[in-house]
Coordinates of C-alpha atoms in Angstrom, one line a residue:
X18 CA 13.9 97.6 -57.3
X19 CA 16.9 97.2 -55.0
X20 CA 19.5 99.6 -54.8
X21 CA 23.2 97.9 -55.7
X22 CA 25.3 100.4 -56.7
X23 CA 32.4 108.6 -56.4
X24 CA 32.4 113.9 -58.0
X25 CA 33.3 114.0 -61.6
X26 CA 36.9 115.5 -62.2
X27 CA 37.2 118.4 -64.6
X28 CA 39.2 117.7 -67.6
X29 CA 41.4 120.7 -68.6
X30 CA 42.7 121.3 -72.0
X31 CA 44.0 123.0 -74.9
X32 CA 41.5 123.5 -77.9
X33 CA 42.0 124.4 -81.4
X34 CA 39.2 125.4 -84.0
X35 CA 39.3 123.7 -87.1
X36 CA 36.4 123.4 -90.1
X37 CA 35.4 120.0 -88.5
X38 CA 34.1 121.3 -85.7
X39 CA 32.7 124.7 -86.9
X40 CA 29.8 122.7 -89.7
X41 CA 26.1 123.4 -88.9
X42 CA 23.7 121.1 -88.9
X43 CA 19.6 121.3 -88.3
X44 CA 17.8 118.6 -86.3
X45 CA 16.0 117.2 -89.6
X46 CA 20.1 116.8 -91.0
X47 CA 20.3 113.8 -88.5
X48 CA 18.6 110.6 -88.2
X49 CA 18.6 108.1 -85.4
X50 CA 20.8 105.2 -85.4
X51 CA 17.6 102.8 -83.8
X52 CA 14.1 103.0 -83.5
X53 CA 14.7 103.4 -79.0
X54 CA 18.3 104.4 -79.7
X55 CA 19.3 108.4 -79.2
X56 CA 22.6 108.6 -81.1
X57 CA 21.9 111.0 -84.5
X58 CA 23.9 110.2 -87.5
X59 CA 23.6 112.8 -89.9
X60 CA 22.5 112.6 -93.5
X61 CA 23.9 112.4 -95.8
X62 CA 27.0 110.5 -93.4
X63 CA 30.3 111.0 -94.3
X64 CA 32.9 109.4 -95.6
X65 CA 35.3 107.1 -93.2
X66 CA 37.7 108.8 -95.2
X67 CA 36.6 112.2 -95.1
X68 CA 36.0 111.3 -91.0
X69 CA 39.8 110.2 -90.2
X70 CA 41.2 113.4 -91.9
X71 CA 39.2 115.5 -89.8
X72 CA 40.6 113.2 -86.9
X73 CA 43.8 113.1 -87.6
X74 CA 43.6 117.0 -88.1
X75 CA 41.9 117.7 -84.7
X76 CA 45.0 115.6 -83.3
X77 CA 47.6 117.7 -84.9
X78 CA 49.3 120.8 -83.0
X79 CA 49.5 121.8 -79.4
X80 CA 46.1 120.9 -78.3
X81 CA 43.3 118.4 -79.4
X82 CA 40.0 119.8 -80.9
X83 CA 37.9 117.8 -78.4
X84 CA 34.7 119.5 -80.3
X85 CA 35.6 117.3 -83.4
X86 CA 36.3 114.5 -82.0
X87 CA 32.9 114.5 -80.1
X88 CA 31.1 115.9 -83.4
X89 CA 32.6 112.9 -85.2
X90 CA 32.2 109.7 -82.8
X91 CA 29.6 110.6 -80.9
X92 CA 27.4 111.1 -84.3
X93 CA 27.9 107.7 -85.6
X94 CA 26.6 104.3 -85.7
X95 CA 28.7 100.9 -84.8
X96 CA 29.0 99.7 -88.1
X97 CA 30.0 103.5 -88.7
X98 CA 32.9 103.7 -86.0
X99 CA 34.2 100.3 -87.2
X100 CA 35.1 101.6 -90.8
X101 CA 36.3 104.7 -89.0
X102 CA 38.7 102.7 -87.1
X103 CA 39.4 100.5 -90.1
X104 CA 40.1 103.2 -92.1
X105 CA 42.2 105.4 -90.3
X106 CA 44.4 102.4 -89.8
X107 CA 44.9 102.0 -93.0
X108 CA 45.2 105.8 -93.9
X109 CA 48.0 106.6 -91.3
X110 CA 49.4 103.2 -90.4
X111 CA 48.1 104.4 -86.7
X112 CA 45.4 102.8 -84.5
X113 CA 42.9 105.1 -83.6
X114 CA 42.5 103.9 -80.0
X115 CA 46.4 104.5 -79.5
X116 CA 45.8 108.1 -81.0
X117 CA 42.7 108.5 -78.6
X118 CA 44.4 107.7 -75.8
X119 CA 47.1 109.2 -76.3
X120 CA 45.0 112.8 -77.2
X121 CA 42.8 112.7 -74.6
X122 CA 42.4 112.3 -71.0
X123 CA 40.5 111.5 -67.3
X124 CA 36.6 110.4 -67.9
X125 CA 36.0 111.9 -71.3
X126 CA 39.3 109.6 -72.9
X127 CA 38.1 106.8 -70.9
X128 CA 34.2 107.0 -72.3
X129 CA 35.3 107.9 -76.1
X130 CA 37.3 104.6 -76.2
X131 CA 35.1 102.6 -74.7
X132 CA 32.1 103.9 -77.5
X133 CA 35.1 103.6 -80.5
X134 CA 35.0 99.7 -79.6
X135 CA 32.7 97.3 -81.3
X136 CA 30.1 96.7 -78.3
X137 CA 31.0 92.9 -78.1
X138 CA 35.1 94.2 -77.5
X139 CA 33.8 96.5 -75.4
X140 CA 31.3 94.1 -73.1
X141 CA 34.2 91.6 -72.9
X142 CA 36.8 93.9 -71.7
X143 CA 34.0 95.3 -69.0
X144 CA 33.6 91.6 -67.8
X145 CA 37.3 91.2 -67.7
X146 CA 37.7 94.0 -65.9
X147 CA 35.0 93.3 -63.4
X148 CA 36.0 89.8 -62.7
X149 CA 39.8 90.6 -62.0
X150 CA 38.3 93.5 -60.1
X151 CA 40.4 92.8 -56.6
X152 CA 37.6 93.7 -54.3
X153 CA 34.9 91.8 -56.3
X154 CA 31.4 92.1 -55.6
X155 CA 27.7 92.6 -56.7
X156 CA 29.1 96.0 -58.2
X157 CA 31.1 94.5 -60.8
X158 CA 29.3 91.2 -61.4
X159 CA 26.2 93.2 -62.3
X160 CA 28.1 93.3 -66.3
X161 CA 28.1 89.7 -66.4
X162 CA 24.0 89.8 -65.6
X163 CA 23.4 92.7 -68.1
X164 CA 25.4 91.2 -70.9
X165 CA 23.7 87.7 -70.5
X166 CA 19.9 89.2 -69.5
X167 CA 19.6 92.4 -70.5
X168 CA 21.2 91.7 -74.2
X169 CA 20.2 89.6 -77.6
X170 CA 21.5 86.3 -77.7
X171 CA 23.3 86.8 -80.4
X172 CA 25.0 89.5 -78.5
X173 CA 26.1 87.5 -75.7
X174 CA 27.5 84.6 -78.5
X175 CA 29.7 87.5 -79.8
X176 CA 31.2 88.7 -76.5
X177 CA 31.9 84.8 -76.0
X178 CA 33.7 84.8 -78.9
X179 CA 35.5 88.1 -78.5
X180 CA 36.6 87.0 -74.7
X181 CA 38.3 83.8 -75.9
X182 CA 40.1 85.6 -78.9
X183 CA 41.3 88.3 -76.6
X184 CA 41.9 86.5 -73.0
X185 CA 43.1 82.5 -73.7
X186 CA 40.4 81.5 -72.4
X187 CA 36.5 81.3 -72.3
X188 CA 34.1 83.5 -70.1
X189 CA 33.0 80.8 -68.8
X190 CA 36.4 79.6 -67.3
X191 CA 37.1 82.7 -65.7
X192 CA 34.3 83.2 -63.8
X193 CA 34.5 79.7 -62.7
X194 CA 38.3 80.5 -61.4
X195 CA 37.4 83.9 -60.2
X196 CA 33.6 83.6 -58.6
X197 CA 33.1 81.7 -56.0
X198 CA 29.6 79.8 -54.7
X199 CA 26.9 80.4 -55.5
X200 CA 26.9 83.0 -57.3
X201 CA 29.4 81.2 -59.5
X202 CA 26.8 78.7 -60.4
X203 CA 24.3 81.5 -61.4
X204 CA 26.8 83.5 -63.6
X205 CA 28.2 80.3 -65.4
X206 CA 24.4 79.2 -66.2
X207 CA 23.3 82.3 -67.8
X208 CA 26.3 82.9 -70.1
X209 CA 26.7 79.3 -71.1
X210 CA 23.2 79.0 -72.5
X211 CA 21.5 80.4 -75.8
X212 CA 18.2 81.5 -75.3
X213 CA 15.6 81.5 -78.0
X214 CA 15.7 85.1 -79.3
X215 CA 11.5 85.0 -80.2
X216 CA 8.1 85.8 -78.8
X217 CA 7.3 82.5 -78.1
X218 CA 5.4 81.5 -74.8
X219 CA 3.9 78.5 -73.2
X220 CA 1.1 79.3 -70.1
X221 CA 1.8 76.1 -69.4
X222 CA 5.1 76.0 -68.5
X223 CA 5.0 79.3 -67.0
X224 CA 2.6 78.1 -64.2
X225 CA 4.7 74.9 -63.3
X226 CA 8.0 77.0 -63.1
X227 CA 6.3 80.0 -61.4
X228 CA 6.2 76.8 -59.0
X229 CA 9.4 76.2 -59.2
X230 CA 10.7 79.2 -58.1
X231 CA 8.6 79.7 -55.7
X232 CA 9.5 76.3 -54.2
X233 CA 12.8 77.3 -54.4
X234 CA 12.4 80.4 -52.0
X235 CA 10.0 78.8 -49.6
X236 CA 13.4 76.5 -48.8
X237 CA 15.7 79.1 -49.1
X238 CA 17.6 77.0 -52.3
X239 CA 18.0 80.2 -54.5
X240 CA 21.1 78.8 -56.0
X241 CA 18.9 75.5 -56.9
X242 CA 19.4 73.7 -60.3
X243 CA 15.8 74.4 -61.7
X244 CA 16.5 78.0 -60.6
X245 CA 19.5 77.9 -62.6
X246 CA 17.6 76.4 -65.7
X247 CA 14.5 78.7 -65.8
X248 CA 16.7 81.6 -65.6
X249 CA 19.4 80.8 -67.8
X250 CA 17.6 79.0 -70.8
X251 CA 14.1 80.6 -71.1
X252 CA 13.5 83.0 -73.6
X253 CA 12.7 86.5 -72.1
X254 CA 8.7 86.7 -73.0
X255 CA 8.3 83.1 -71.6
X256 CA 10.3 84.5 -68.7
X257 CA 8.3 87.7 -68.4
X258 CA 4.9 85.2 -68.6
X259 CA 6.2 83.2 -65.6
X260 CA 7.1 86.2 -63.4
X261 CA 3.9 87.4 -64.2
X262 CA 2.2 83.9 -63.5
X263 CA 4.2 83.8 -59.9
X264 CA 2.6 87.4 -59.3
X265 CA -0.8 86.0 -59.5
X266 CA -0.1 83.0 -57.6
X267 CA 1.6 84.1 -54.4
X268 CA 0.7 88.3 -54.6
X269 CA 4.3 89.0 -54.6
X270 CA 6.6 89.8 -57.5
X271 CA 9.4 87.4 -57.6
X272 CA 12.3 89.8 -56.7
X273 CA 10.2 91.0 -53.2
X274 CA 10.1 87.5 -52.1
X275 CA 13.5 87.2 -53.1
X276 CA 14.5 90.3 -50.9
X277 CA 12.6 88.4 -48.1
X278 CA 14.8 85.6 -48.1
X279 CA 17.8 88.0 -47.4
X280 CA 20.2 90.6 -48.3
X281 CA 23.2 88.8 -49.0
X282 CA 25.0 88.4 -52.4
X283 CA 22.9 86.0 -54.5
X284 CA 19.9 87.9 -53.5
X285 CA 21.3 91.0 -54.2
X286 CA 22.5 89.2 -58.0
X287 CA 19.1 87.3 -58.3
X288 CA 17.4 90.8 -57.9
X289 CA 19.5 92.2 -61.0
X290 CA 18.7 89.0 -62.7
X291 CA 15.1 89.5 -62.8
X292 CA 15.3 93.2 -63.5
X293 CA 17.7 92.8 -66.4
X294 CA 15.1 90.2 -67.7
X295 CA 11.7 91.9 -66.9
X296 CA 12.4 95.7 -67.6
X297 CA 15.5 96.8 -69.4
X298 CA 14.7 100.1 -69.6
X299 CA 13.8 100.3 -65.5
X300 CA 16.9 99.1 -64.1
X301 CA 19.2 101.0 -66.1
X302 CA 16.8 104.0 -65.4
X303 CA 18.3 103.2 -62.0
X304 CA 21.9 102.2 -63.1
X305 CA 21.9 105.9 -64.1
X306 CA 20.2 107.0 -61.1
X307 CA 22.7 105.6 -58.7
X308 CA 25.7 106.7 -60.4
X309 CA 24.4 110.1 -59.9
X310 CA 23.3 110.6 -56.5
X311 CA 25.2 111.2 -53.1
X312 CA 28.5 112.7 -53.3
X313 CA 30.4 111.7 -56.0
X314 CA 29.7 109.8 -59.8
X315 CA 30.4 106.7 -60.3
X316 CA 31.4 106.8 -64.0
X317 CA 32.0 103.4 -64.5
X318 CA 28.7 102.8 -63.9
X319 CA 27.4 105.9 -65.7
X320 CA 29.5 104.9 -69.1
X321 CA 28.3 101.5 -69.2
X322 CA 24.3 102.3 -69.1
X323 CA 24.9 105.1 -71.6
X324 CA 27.2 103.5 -73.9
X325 CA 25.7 100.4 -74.0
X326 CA 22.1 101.2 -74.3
X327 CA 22.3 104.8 -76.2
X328 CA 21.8 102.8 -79.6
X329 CA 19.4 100.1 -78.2
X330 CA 16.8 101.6 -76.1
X331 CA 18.0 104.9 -74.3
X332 CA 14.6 106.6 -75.6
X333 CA 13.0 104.0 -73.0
X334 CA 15.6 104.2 -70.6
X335 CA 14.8 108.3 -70.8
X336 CA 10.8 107.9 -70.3
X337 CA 11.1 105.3 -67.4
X338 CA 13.3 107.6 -65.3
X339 CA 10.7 110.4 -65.7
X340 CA 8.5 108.7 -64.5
X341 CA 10.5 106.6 -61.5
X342 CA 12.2 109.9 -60.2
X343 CA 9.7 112.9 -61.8
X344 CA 12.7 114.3 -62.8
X345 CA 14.7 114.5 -66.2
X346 CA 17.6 112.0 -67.1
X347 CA 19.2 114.6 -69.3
X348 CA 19.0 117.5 -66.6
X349 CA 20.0 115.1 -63.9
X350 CA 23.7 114.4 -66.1
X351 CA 24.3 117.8 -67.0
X352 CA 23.9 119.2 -63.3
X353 CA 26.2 115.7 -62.3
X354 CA 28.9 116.0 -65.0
X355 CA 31.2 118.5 -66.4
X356 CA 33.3 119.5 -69.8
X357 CA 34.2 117.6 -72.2
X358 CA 32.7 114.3 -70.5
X359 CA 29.5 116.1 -70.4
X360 CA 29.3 117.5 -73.9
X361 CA 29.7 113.7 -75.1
X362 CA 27.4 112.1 -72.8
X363 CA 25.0 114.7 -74.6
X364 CA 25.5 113.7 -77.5
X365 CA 25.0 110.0 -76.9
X366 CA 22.2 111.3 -75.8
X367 CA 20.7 112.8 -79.3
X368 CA 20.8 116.8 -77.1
X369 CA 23.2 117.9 -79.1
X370 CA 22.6 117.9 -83.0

């Protein structure tokens, strides 16, 4: 797989003890929130009531118990954190965003708030982020790709929906004002279209548009309308059967005769399109990978494949970057992170009952 993708700044702070923080729990008290996911919630959960006190307590004095607020967030489910949020709202007339961010600080405050969204808040603000990005590239479009491949249909409908009822306006219509050819045309495709969201395929089809593509790179028309089609509209097994179709036809994979055609920008995004549809867990294996190595951590990068996957199919992720890189994902982020930002990564991460 292609390679696409700054050192972690220690958060300081104050800490208090309080009873939140100080209850013991076994591994068999938890449970985890998906069959691939890592995040435990423990059993029996608690209340959303009994939850926001023990927020609202860590918040109170000098200093914040970061420990609670890690115990508390990182330990529970979306539907969970949404009746959190909902509750404490309507227990302190307070948001509990506004009280995050205002409690917290550098990576750690930026990762806890983006995990306290509902994921489709949280995908659309990423893709609002990355497509007003000034220096906008293959770096930040990659969202838009993971979001529309790498995500359910249903998903994708409800980041839509989110995006217009935040932004005035539809994800669609951004991109098409902020991307520019042809990668525009690629980006607009995939998150206008609904894919059919079962294991349905048709041999059939996937020899003629194993065809197709291949037609497509022979002229050098990657941006070409059946292109746009096949990848946008397919369902990801018929998808998977026609990459696998091309394979057999021509000896190549379909990304490494896309890397022969070039190593400009809609290569670089067609690359993260097929990876995104074909293996999940392998590309953000890498995701994680890259954010990690050289000099510094990109955390942006880091928070998205973490948060975004640590309820789906993190187990996955885990096992394919064993076996890509021989070495551990978890060892790799605690000898790359630090503090508090490490300590909740962790627990994402279901190492830290």
């Amino acid at each position: 797989m292609q390679s696409f993708f700054g050192r972690l700044r220690s958060t300081s702070s104050v800490h208090k003890k309080n009873s939140s923080s100080a209850i013991s729990f076994s591994e068999e008290d938890f449970k985890l929130s998906g069959s691939m996911g890592t995040v435990k919630v423990p059993e029996p959960v608690p209340s959303p009531d009994n939850d926001c006190q023990r927020l609202k307590k860590a918040f109170e004095g000098l200093g914040t118990d970061e420990e609670a607020v890690i115990w508390i967030l990182g330990h529970r489910n979306q539907s969970q954190r949404r009746k959190i949020k909902d509750t404490y709202q309507q227990l302190y007339n307070k948001s509990l965003l506004d009280d995050l961010h205002s409690e917290l600080s550098g990576d750690f405050r930026k990762a806890i708030i983006l995990w306290a969204y509902d994921p489709p808040e949280r995908d659309a603000k990423l893709t609002r982020d990355a497509l007003k990005a000034k220096k906008q590239g293959i770096k930040h479009l990659k969202v838009v790709v993971e979001i529309a491949c790498a995500s359910s249909p249903h998903h994708l409908m409800a980041v839509r929906q989110v995006y217009a009822s935040i932004f005035d306006c539809s994800l669609e219509e951004d991109i098409a004002s902020t991307v520019s050819l042809p990668l525009r045309k690629i980006l607009v495709g995939l998150v206008s279209s609904y894919r059919y969201d079962r294991q349905l395929v048709d041999s059939g089809i996937a020899g003629s548009e194993a065809s197709r593509l291949h037609e497509a790179i022979e002229t050098k028309q990657l941006d070409d309308d059946h292109v746009v089609r096949i990848l946008s509209t397919r369902n990801l097994f018929q998808l998977r059967a026609t990459f696998e179709c091309y394979m057999q036809k021509y000896g190549n994979s379909f990304d490494q005769d896309i890397k022969a055609c070039g190593n400009g920008d809609l290569e670089s995004l067609l690359i993260v399109v097929f990876w995104c549809i074909e293996s999940p867990e392998k590309y953000f294996a890498e995701v994680i990978k890259n954010s990690i190595v050289g000099l510094g951590t990109d955390e942006d990068s880091l928070n998205r494949a973490i948060l975004s996957r640590a309820e789906i199919d993190m187990i996955k992720i885990k096992e394919e970057y064993f076996n890509v890189y021989k070495r551990s994902l978890v060892d790799d982020i605690i000898g790359d992170t630090s503090g508090d930002y490490k300590k909740f990564l962790l627990t994402l991460l279901g190492e830290r009952p």
